[in-house]
Short mmCIF file of C-alpha atoms in Angstrom, two decimals:
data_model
loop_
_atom_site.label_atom_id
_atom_site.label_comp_id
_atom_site.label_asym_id
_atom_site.label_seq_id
_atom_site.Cartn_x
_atom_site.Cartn_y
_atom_site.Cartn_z
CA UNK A 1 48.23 31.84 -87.86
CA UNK A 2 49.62 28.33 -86.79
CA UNK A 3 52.19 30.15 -84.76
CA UNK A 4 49.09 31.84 -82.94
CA UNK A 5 47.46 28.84 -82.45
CA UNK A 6 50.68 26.59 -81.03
CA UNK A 7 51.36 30.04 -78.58
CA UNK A 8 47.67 29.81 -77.36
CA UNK A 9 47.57 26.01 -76.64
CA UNK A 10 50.94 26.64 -75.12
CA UNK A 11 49.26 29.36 -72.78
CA UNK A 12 46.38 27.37 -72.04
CA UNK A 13 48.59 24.09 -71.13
CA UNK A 14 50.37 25.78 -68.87
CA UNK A 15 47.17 27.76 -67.10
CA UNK A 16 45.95 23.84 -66.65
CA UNK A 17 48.52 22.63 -65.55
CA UNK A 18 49.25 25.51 -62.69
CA UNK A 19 45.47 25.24 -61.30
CA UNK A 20 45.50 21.53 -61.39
CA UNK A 21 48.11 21.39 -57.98
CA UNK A 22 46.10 21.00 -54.70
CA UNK A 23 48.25 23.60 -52.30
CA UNK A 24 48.84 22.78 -48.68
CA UNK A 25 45.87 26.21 -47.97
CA UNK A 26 43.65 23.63 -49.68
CA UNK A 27 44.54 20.55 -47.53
CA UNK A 28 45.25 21.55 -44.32
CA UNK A 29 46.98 19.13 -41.61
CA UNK A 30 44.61 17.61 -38.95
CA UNK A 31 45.10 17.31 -35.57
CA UNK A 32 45.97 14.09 -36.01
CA UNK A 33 48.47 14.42 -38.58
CA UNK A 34 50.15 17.71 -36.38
CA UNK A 35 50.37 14.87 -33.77
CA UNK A 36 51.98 12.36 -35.66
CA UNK A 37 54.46 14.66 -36.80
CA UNK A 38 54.96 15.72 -32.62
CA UNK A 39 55.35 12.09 -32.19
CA UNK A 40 58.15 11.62 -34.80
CA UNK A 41 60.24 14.42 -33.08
CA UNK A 42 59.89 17.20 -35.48
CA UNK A 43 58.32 19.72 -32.99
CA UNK A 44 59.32 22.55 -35.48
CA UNK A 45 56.79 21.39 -37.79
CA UNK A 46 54.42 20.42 -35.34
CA UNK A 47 54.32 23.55 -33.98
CA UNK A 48 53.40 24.62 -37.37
CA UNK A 49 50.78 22.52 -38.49
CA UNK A 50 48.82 23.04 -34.90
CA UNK A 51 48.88 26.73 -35.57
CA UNK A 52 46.94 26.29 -38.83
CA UNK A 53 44.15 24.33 -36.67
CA UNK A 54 41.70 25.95 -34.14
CA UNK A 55 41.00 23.50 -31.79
CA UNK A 56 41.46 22.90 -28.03
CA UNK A 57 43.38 20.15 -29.28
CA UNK A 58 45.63 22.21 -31.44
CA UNK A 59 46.50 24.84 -29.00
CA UNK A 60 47.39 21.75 -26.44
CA UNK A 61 49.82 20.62 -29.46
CA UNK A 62 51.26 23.67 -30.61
CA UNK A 63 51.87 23.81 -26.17
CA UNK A 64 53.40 21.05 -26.10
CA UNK A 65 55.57 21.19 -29.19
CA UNK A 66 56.66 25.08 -28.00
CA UNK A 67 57.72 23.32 -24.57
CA UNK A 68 59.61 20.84 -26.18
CA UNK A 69 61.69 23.86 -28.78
CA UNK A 70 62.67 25.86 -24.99
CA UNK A 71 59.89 28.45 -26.25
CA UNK A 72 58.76 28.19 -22.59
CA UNK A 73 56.94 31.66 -22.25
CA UNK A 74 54.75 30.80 -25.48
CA UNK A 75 53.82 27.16 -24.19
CA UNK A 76 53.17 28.65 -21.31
CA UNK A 77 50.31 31.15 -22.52
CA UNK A 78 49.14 29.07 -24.63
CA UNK A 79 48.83 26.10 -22.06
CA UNK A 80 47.44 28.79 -19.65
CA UNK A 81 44.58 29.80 -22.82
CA UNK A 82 43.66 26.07 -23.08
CA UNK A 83 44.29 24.12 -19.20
CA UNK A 84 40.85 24.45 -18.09
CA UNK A 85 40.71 21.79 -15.04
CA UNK A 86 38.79 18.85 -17.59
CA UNK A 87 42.19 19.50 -20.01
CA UNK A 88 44.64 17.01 -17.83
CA UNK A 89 47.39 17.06 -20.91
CA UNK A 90 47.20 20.95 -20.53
CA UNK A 91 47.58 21.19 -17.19
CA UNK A 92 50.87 18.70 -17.34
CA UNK A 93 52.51 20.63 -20.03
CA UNK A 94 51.65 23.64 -17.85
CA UNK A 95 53.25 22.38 -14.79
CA UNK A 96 56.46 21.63 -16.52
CA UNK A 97 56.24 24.87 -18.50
CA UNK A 98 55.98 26.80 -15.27
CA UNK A 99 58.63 24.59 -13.17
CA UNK A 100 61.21 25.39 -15.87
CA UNK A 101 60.46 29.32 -15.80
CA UNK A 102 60.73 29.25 -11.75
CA UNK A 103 57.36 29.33 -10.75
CA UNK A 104 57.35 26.43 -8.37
CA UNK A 105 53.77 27.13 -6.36
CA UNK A 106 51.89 27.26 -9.48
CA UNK A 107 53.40 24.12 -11.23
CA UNK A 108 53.09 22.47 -7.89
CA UNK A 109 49.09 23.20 -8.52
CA UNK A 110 48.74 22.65 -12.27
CA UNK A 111 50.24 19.04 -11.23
CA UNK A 112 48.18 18.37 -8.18
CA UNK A 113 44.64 19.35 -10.73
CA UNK A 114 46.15 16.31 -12.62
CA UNK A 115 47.28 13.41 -10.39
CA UNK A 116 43.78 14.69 -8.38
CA UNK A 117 42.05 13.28 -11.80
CA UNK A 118 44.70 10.75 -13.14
CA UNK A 119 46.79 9.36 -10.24
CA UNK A 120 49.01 7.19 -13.26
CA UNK A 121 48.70 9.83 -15.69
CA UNK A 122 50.85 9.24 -18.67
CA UNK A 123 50.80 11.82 -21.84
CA UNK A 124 49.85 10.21 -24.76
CA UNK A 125 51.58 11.39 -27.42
CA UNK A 126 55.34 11.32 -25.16
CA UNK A 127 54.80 8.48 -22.34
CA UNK A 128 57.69 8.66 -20.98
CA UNK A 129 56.27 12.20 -19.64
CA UNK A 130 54.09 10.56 -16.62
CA UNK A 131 52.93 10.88 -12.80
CA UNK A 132 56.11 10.27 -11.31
CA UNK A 133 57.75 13.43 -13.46
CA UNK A 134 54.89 15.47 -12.06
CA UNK A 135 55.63 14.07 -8.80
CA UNK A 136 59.29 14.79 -9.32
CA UNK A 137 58.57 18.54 -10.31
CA UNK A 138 56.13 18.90 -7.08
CA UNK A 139 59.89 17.30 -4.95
CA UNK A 140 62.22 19.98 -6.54
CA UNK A 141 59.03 22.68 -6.84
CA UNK A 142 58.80 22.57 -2.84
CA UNK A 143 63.30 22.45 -2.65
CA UNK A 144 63.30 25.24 -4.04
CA UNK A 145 60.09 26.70 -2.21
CA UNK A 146 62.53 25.72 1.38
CA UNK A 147 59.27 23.52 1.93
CA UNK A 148 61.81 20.63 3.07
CA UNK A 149 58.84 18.70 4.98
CA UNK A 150 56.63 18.34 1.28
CA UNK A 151 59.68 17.51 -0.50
CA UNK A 152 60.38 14.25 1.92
CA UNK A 153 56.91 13.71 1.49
CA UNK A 154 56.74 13.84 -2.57
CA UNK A 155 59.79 11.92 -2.61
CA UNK A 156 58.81 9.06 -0.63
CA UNK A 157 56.04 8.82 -3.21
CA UNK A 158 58.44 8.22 -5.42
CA UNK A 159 61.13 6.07 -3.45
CA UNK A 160 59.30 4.53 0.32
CA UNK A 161 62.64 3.76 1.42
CA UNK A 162 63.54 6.90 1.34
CA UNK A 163 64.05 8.68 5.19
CA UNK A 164 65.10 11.87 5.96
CA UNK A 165 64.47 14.55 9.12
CA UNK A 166 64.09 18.71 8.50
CA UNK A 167 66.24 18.97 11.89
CA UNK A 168 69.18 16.96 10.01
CA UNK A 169 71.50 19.86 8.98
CA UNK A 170 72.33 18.72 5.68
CA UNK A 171 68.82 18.41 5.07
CA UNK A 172 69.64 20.76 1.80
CA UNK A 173 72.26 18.15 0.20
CA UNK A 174 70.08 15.34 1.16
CA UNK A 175 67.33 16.49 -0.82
CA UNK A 176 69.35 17.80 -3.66
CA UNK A 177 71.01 14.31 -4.00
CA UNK A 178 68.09 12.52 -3.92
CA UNK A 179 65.81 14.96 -6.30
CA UNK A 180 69.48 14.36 -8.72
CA UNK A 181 69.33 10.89 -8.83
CA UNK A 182 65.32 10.81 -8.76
CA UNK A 183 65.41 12.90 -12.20
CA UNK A 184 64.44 11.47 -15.13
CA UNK A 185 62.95 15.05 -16.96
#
């Protein structure tokens, strides 16, 4: 009988003690906390812990960390599920996004939605990711476009000094070298 009794108190000590563990289904990660992970470089996780959320704010962050891991068709549906034009961190993910998949026109438009509302736009939660690297995408968006005339003219924006003429025939290495040293995606 005391055997009995030691295996049931055994049995019920370890029930206790397996129910007594709060799981990560029972705490969840905030936005907040998904962003602070973001911010400490571990987009991996990041990415994880905004897909748990539902939240405008989540899908932006689980965007922006997808951009940041090369998963540039995801961040791009997912900015294009969230940019709506009040969503100015959206729409600058989603101008990148597109730039580095090739389409130029569009990213040339998601960044004009956000220097029209934030002329020194700078993204929160990476700063170094501001209105001059917007401006810089719209420069290399319309090289590539052979819009040499709104290149010049988004690169003086981001260097006055800089002069060059369409009828120059080395327009094309002109630009190129200045869009190169202009980089600083």
């Amino acid at each position: 009988m005391k055997t009995i009794k030691s295996l049931l108190f055994i049995t019920i000590a370890v029930a206790l003690s397996a129910c007594g563990g709060a799981t990560d289904s029972d705490n969840p990660p905030t936005v907040e906390d998904a962003w602070t992970v973001f911010e400490q470089g571990d987009y991996e996780q990041a990415l994880k812990d905004f897909e748990k959320l539902n939240s405008p704010e989540a899908t932006e962050g689980a965007a922006w960390s997808a951009l940041f891991l090369d998963s540039l068709n995801y961040a791009e549906g997912k900015f294009e599920e969230n940019a709506g034009e009040q969503r100015i961190d959206s729409n600058a993910g989603w101008s990148l996004a597109l730039w580095a998949i090739g389409n130029y026109s569009k990213s040339i438009e998601r960044a004009d939605i956000v220097l029209s509302a934030e002329s020194s736009y700078s993204f929160v939660h990476y700063t170094s990711f501001n209105a001059e690297d917007l401006l810089w995408l719209q420069a290399a968006g319309y090289f590539h476009l052979v819009n040499y005339s709104k290149c010049i003219e988004k690169i003086k924006l981001l260097d006055s000094t800089f002069s060059a003429s369409v009828s120059d025939p080395d327009i094309a290495r002109i630009l190129l070298e200045k869009l190169e040293e202009l980089d600083s995606l």
